[in-house]
Short mmCIF file of C-alpha atoms in Angstrom, two decimals:
data_model
loop_
_atom_site.label_atom_id
_atom_site.label_comp_id
_atom_site.label_asym_id
_atom_site.label_seq_id
_atom_site.Cartn_x
_atom_site.Cartn_y
_atom_site.Cartn_z
CA UNK A 49 -0.22 0.03 -0.41
CA UNK A 50 1.73 3.26 -1.15
CA UNK A 51 0.72 5.25 2.00
CA UNK A 52 2.20 2.84 4.52
CA UNK A 53 5.49 2.55 1.96
CA UNK A 54 5.89 6.02 1.81
CA UNK A 55 5.19 6.59 5.30
CA UNK A 56 7.89 4.00 6.49
CA UNK A 57 10.19 6.65 4.84
CA UNK A 58 9.87 9.79 6.17
CA UNK A 59 11.21 10.96 9.07
CA UNK A 60 11.09 15.01 9.36
CA UNK A 61 10.66 16.94 12.60
CA UNK A 62 8.17 20.17 11.36
CA UNK A 63 8.33 20.97 15.17
CA UNK A 64 9.46 23.89 16.81
CA UNK A 65 9.18 25.91 19.75
CA UNK A 66 9.41 29.19 20.50
CA UNK A 67 10.50 31.34 24.01
CA UNK A 68 10.46 33.93 26.00
CA UNK A 69 13.54 35.40 27.62
CA UNK A 70 14.82 38.71 29.25
CA UNK A 71 18.17 39.81 28.05
CA UNK A 72 20.24 40.86 30.71
CA UNK A 73 24.20 40.52 30.61
CA UNK A 74 25.61 41.81 26.94
CA UNK A 75 28.86 42.50 25.94
CA UNK A 76 29.50 43.77 22.64
CA UNK A 77 32.48 45.26 20.97
CA UNK A 78 34.79 42.62 21.59
CA UNK A 79 37.87 42.24 19.48
CA UNK A 80 37.23 39.09 17.31
CA UNK A 81 39.26 36.15 18.26
CA UNK A 82 42.23 34.53 16.37
CA UNK A 83 41.19 31.44 14.36
CA UNK A 84 44.05 29.64 15.83
CA UNK A 85 40.91 28.48 18.39
CA UNK A 86 40.16 25.97 15.43
CA UNK A 87 42.26 22.35 16.14
CA UNK A 88 42.68 19.93 13.46
CA UNK A 89 41.46 17.27 16.07
CA UNK A 90 38.99 16.82 18.72
CA UNK A 91 40.26 16.91 22.07
CA UNK A 92 37.27 16.12 24.16
CA UNK A 93 33.62 14.82 23.33
CA UNK A 94 32.59 18.94 24.22
CA UNK A 95 34.29 20.28 21.17
CA UNK A 96 32.08 21.80 18.71
CA UNK A 97 32.66 20.96 15.01
CA UNK A 98 32.60 22.99 12.73
CA UNK A 99 32.54 23.09 8.84
CA UNK A 100 31.84 23.99 5.65
CA UNK A 101 33.23 27.22 4.15
CA UNK A 102 35.45 28.30 6.87
CA UNK A 103 37.61 31.09 6.57
CA UNK A 104 41.33 30.31 4.98
CA UNK A 105 40.73 27.04 4.51
CA UNK A 106 39.48 24.92 1.65
CA UNK A 107 36.11 24.13 0.89
CA UNK A 108 34.50 21.46 3.19
CA UNK A 109 37.36 21.30 6.01
CA UNK A 110 35.94 20.16 9.26
CA UNK A 111 38.00 21.58 12.50
CA UNK A 112 37.16 21.82 16.50
CA UNK A 113 36.63 24.27 18.78
CA UNK A 114 37.27 23.36 22.39
CA UNK A 115 34.60 24.06 24.75
CA UNK A 116 36.92 26.36 26.87
CA UNK A 117 37.34 28.51 23.51
CA UNK A 118 34.13 29.20 23.16
CA UNK A 119 33.64 30.13 26.44
CA UNK A 120 36.47 32.98 25.94
CA UNK A 121 34.58 34.36 23.24
CA UNK A 122 31.76 37.65 23.88
CA UNK A 123 28.88 35.91 26.08
CA UNK A 124 25.10 36.64 26.32
CA UNK A 125 23.55 35.33 29.09
CA UNK A 126 19.61 35.80 29.79
CA UNK A 127 16.80 33.82 31.45
CA UNK A 128 14.46 31.84 29.53
CA UNK A 129 10.82 31.98 31.09
CA UNK A 130 8.53 29.76 28.67
CA UNK A 131 10.99 27.34 26.62
CA UNK A 132 9.04 23.68 26.05
CA UNK A 133 12.32 21.92 25.88
CA UNK A 134 12.95 23.61 29.47
CA UNK A 135 9.50 23.66 31.39
CA UNK A 136 10.58 26.30 33.90
CA UNK A 137 12.55 29.46 34.17
CA UNK A 138 15.74 28.86 33.67
CA UNK A 139 19.73 31.31 33.27
CA UNK A 140 21.42 30.92 29.78
CA UNK A 141 24.45 31.82 28.90
CA UNK A 142 26.20 31.36 25.18
CA UNK A 143 27.56 32.62 22.52
CA UNK A 144 25.78 34.44 19.36
CA UNK A 145 25.47 32.73 16.13
CA UNK A 146 26.72 36.17 14.64
CA UNK A 147 29.47 36.40 16.27
CA UNK A 148 30.96 32.75 15.43
CA UNK A 149 30.14 33.35 11.54
CA UNK A 150 31.92 36.65 11.88
CA UNK A 151 35.08 34.80 13.78
CA UNK A 152 35.07 31.52 11.47
CA UNK A 153 32.95 31.95 8.18
CA UNK A 154 34.77 32.20 4.97
CA UNK A 155 31.64 34.65 4.18
CA UNK A 156 31.44 36.02 7.48
CA UNK A 157 27.91 37.32 8.88
CA UNK A 158 26.40 36.46 5.26
CA UNK A 159 26.67 33.11 5.77
CA UNK A 160 24.21 30.46 6.63
CA UNK A 161 24.79 29.02 9.88
CA UNK A 162 23.46 25.05 9.66
CA UNK A 163 22.92 23.96 13.08
CA UNK A 164 23.59 19.50 12.59
CA UNK A 165 22.51 17.05 16.08
CA UNK A 166 24.05 13.93 16.65
CA UNK A 167 20.64 12.16 15.30
CA UNK A 168 21.18 14.41 11.67
CA UNK A 169 18.54 17.08 12.56
CA UNK A 170 19.69 20.39 10.81
CA UNK A 171 18.79 23.59 11.98
CA UNK A 172 18.85 26.54 9.48
CA UNK A 173 19.86 30.28 10.47
CA UNK A 174 20.06 32.75 7.26
CA UNK A 175 20.97 35.94 7.65
CA UNK A 176 17.67 37.43 8.46
CA UNK A 177 17.18 34.91 10.69
CA UNK A 178 20.09 35.86 12.76
CA UNK A 179 19.22 39.82 12.38
CA UNK A 180 15.83 39.37 13.84
CA UNK A 181 16.35 36.59 16.62
CA UNK A 182 19.92 37.00 17.61
CA UNK A 183 20.10 33.17 18.23
CA UNK A 184 22.50 31.94 20.72
CA UNK A 185 24.92 28.76 20.80
CA UNK A 186 24.31 27.91 24.77
CA UNK A 187 27.54 26.89 26.64
CA UNK A 188 25.95 26.81 30.15
CA UNK A 189 22.28 26.54 31.73
CA UNK A 190 21.95 27.86 35.55
CA UNK A 191 25.68 28.14 35.54
CA UNK A 192 26.33 24.59 34.80
CA UNK A 193 27.59 22.36 31.78
CA UNK A 194 25.75 20.11 29.61
CA UNK A 195 26.09 17.00 31.82
CA UNK A 196 23.91 18.84 34.34
CA UNK A 197 21.61 19.99 31.98
CA UNK A 198 17.93 18.77 32.08
CA UNK A 199 16.99 15.97 30.11
CA UNK A 200 15.09 15.99 26.94
CA UNK A 201 10.99 15.97 27.73
CA UNK A 202 10.09 14.92 24.10
CA UNK A 203 9.88 11.44 25.80
CA UNK A 204 13.36 9.78 25.38
CA UNK A 205 14.91 11.34 28.38
CA UNK A 206 17.79 12.33 26.23
CA UNK A 207 21.08 14.61 27.14
CA UNK A 208 20.41 17.68 25.88
CA UNK A 209 24.15 18.42 25.20
CA UNK A 210 26.80 19.03 24.35
CA UNK A 211 25.17 22.41 22.59
CA UNK A 212 21.87 23.42 21.91
CA UNK A 213 20.46 27.03 20.46
CA UNK A 214 17.85 29.41 22.23
CA UNK A 215 17.08 32.99 21.75
CA UNK A 216 16.50 35.66 23.88
CA UNK A 217 13.45 36.00 22.70
CA UNK A 218 11.27 35.37 19.99
CA UNK A 219 8.71 36.57 18.12
CA UNK A 220 8.04 35.61 14.69
CA UNK A 221 8.72 37.91 11.78
CA UNK A 222 6.35 36.87 9.14
CA UNK A 223 3.32 34.65 8.26
CA UNK A 224 2.80 32.33 5.23
CA UNK A 225 -0.95 31.34 4.92
CA UNK A 226 -1.66 30.31 8.79
CA UNK A 227 1.32 29.75 9.82
CA UNK A 228 3.83 31.78 11.77
CA UNK A 229 7.06 31.49 11.23
CA UNK A 230 8.88 29.25 14.23
CA UNK A 231 11.51 29.39 16.62
CA UNK A 232 14.77 26.90 15.33
CA UNK A 233 15.91 25.96 18.85
CA UNK A 234 17.64 22.36 17.85
CA UNK A 235 19.76 20.42 21.50
CA UNK A 236 22.14 18.17 20.84
CA UNK A 237 24.09 20.28 18.51
CA UNK A 238 27.13 18.82 17.54
CA UNK A 239 28.13 20.73 14.70
CA UNK A 240 27.62 24.06 13.05
CA UNK A 241 28.07 24.58 9.08
CA UNK A 242 28.52 27.73 7.16
CA UNK A 243 27.31 27.80 4.34
CA UNK A 244 26.12 29.79 0.84
CA UNK A 245 22.40 30.48 1.64
CA UNK A 246 21.82 31.27 -2.15
CA UNK A 247 23.18 27.74 -3.58
CA UNK A 248 21.33 25.92 0.08
CA UNK A 249 18.13 27.16 -1.10
CA UNK A 250 17.89 27.58 -4.47
CA UNK A 251 18.54 23.98 -4.80
CA UNK A 252 15.21 23.30 -3.26
CA UNK A 253 13.40 26.43 -4.74
CA UNK A 254 10.18 25.94 -6.97
CA UNK A 255 11.14 24.99 -10.34
CA UNK A 256 9.95 25.76 -13.64
CA UNK A 257 6.93 28.06 -13.95
CA UNK A 258 5.11 28.07 -10.40
CA UNK A 259 2.39 30.01 -8.95
CA UNK A 260 1.95 32.01 -6.13
CA UNK A 261 0.71 28.83 -4.13
CA UNK A 262 3.69 26.77 -4.66
CA UNK A 263 5.84 29.66 -3.51
CA UNK A 264 4.20 29.73 -0.32
CA UNK A 265 4.69 25.58 0.20
CA UNK A 266 8.56 26.51 -0.37
CA UNK A 267 8.46 28.82 2.51
CA UNK A 268 6.93 26.36 4.70
CA UNK A 269 9.06 23.71 3.56
CA UNK A 270 12.20 25.62 4.03
CA UNK A 271 11.70 26.07 7.70
CA UNK A 272 9.95 22.56 8.10
CA UNK A 273 10.71 19.94 6.06
CA UNK A 274 14.36 21.21 5.33
CA UNK A 275 15.33 20.35 9.17
CA UNK A 276 15.47 16.24 8.29
CA UNK A 277 15.16 16.31 4.45
CA UNK A 278 16.43 17.25 1.31
CA UNK A 279 17.96 17.17 -1.87
CA UNK A 280 20.12 14.12 -2.30
CA UNK A 281 23.46 16.41 -2.53
CA UNK A 282 22.76 17.11 0.60
CA UNK A 283 24.34 14.00 1.85
CA UNK A 284 22.90 11.98 4.61
CA UNK A 285 20.09 13.49 6.57
CA UNK A 286 17.40 12.73 9.02
CA UNK A 287 15.08 11.73 7.42
CA UNK A 288 15.41 8.67 4.65
CA UNK A 289 13.39 9.71 1.43
CA UNK A 290 15.34 12.86 -0.41
CA UNK A 291 13.19 16.06 -1.74
CA UNK A 292 12.32 14.44 -5.47
CA UNK A 293 10.85 11.59 -3.55
CA UNK A 294 8.60 13.41 -1.10
CA UNK A 295 7.33 15.29 -4.63
CA UNK A 296 6.63 11.47 -5.82
CA UNK A 297 4.84 11.20 -2.87
CA UNK A 298 2.74 13.94 -2.79
CA UNK A 299 2.15 13.94 -6.63
CA UNK A 300 0.94 10.05 -6.56
CA UNK A 301 -0.80 10.14 -3.68
CA UNK A 302 -2.31 14.02 -2.72
CA UNK A 303 -4.76 12.46 -0.15
CA UNK A 304 -2.10 9.90 1.86
CA UNK A 305 0.14 13.03 1.51
CA UNK A 306 -1.98 15.22 3.84
CA UNK A 307 -2.69 12.68 5.74
CA UNK A 308 0.71 11.81 6.93
CA UNK A 309 1.62 15.59 7.01
CA UNK A 310 -1.14 15.93 9.92
CA UNK A 311 -0.69 12.93 11.85
CA UNK A 312 2.04 10.11 10.26
CA UNK A 313 0.59 7.69 12.46
CA UNK A 314 -2.44 7.51 11.25
CA UNK A 315 -0.68 6.55 7.81
CA UNK A 316 2.18 4.65 9.05
CA UNK A 317 1.73 3.50 12.74
CA UNK A 318 5.78 3.59 13.20
CA UNK A 319 6.50 6.99 11.75
CA UNK A 320 8.67 8.76 13.93
CA UNK A 321 7.93 12.19 12.83
CA UNK A 322 5.88 14.78 14.60
CA UNK A 323 2.25 15.64 13.20
CA UNK A 324 1.19 19.10 12.17
CA UNK A 325 -2.71 18.90 12.80
CA UNK A 326 -2.71 22.41 12.76
CA UNK A 327 -1.85 22.44 9.20
CA UNK A 328 -5.16 23.68 7.49
CA UNK A 329 -6.30 22.58 4.02
CA UNK A 330 -4.66 25.88 2.11
CA UNK A 331 -0.86 25.07 3.96
CA UNK A 332 -1.13 21.11 2.79
CA UNK A 333 -2.41 22.33 -0.57
CA UNK A 334 0.32 24.99 -1.05
CA UNK A 335 2.59 21.90 0.19
CA UNK A 336 1.50 19.38 -2.34
CA UNK A 337 1.89 22.28 -4.91
CA UNK A 338 5.58 23.18 -4.44
CA UNK A 339 6.95 19.62 -4.07
CA UNK A 340 4.93 18.93 -7.38
CA UNK A 341 7.21 21.63 -9.12
CA UNK A 342 9.99 19.08 -8.90
CA UNK A 343 8.04 16.83 -11.11
CA UNK A 344 7.59 19.10 -14.24
CA UNK A 345 10.82 17.18 -16.25
CA UNK A 346 9.56 13.90 -14.99
CA UNK A 347 9.28 11.96 -12.56
CA UNK A 348 12.05 10.89 -10.55
#
């Protein structure tokens, strides 16, 4: 049955959380640190991997930043009051992603920052998002390191380290159909990649001639589906189905696709993707129209 077969393959994470917080300790104006803190070899399980387009290094290079070197960078501190990752007010301290891009990205603050988690979940931070929401790579919670952080509230009880990403505060800056912009707040972050925004998003832009409906679907898919899926060129991702595979599913079985997006386990009992029951008909139709643009030149 096509619903079940495709359902078992899709493992996307479309949910995100927003948080409210109070910024009370910011130290701007610090001088850039030397890129010599980028190490060729890992020194600890708490090292942050950095890769992609690194300043002064060949494209695709992988380096490591030790925890103590991260903590030597300019820090911000604030109190989280309503983050569902935590379930209560906590003090959070860390380094703004903008600072990390300025110090280490080949294109500086213009870089698209991709946070990669241990399970291959990804969060994408274009320059517009960074400027609007000031995301922070968290190094301490209530003055403690990752070993003492609260555990995941998603049912697995997993540790949320070695790093997670938060915001001083998050207020949606746009709305697509009935869907507001969602906060990108992954935990279990192990790597930051600095990429070319035009190249990454250009590969998933709607193909050929498309209507406004497909454009809306693109904007929704870019902030949701891209967290676990992507073109085959992206390499190994959390979701086991590529962008073209999703396109085939949406085109060949629109009802099955709609049911899966809203409630994956209604189609495939063992699906791992969280549902999106709040997606109305217009949203699902926009996603379907968007993915169908990838089939203009033939079935994958």
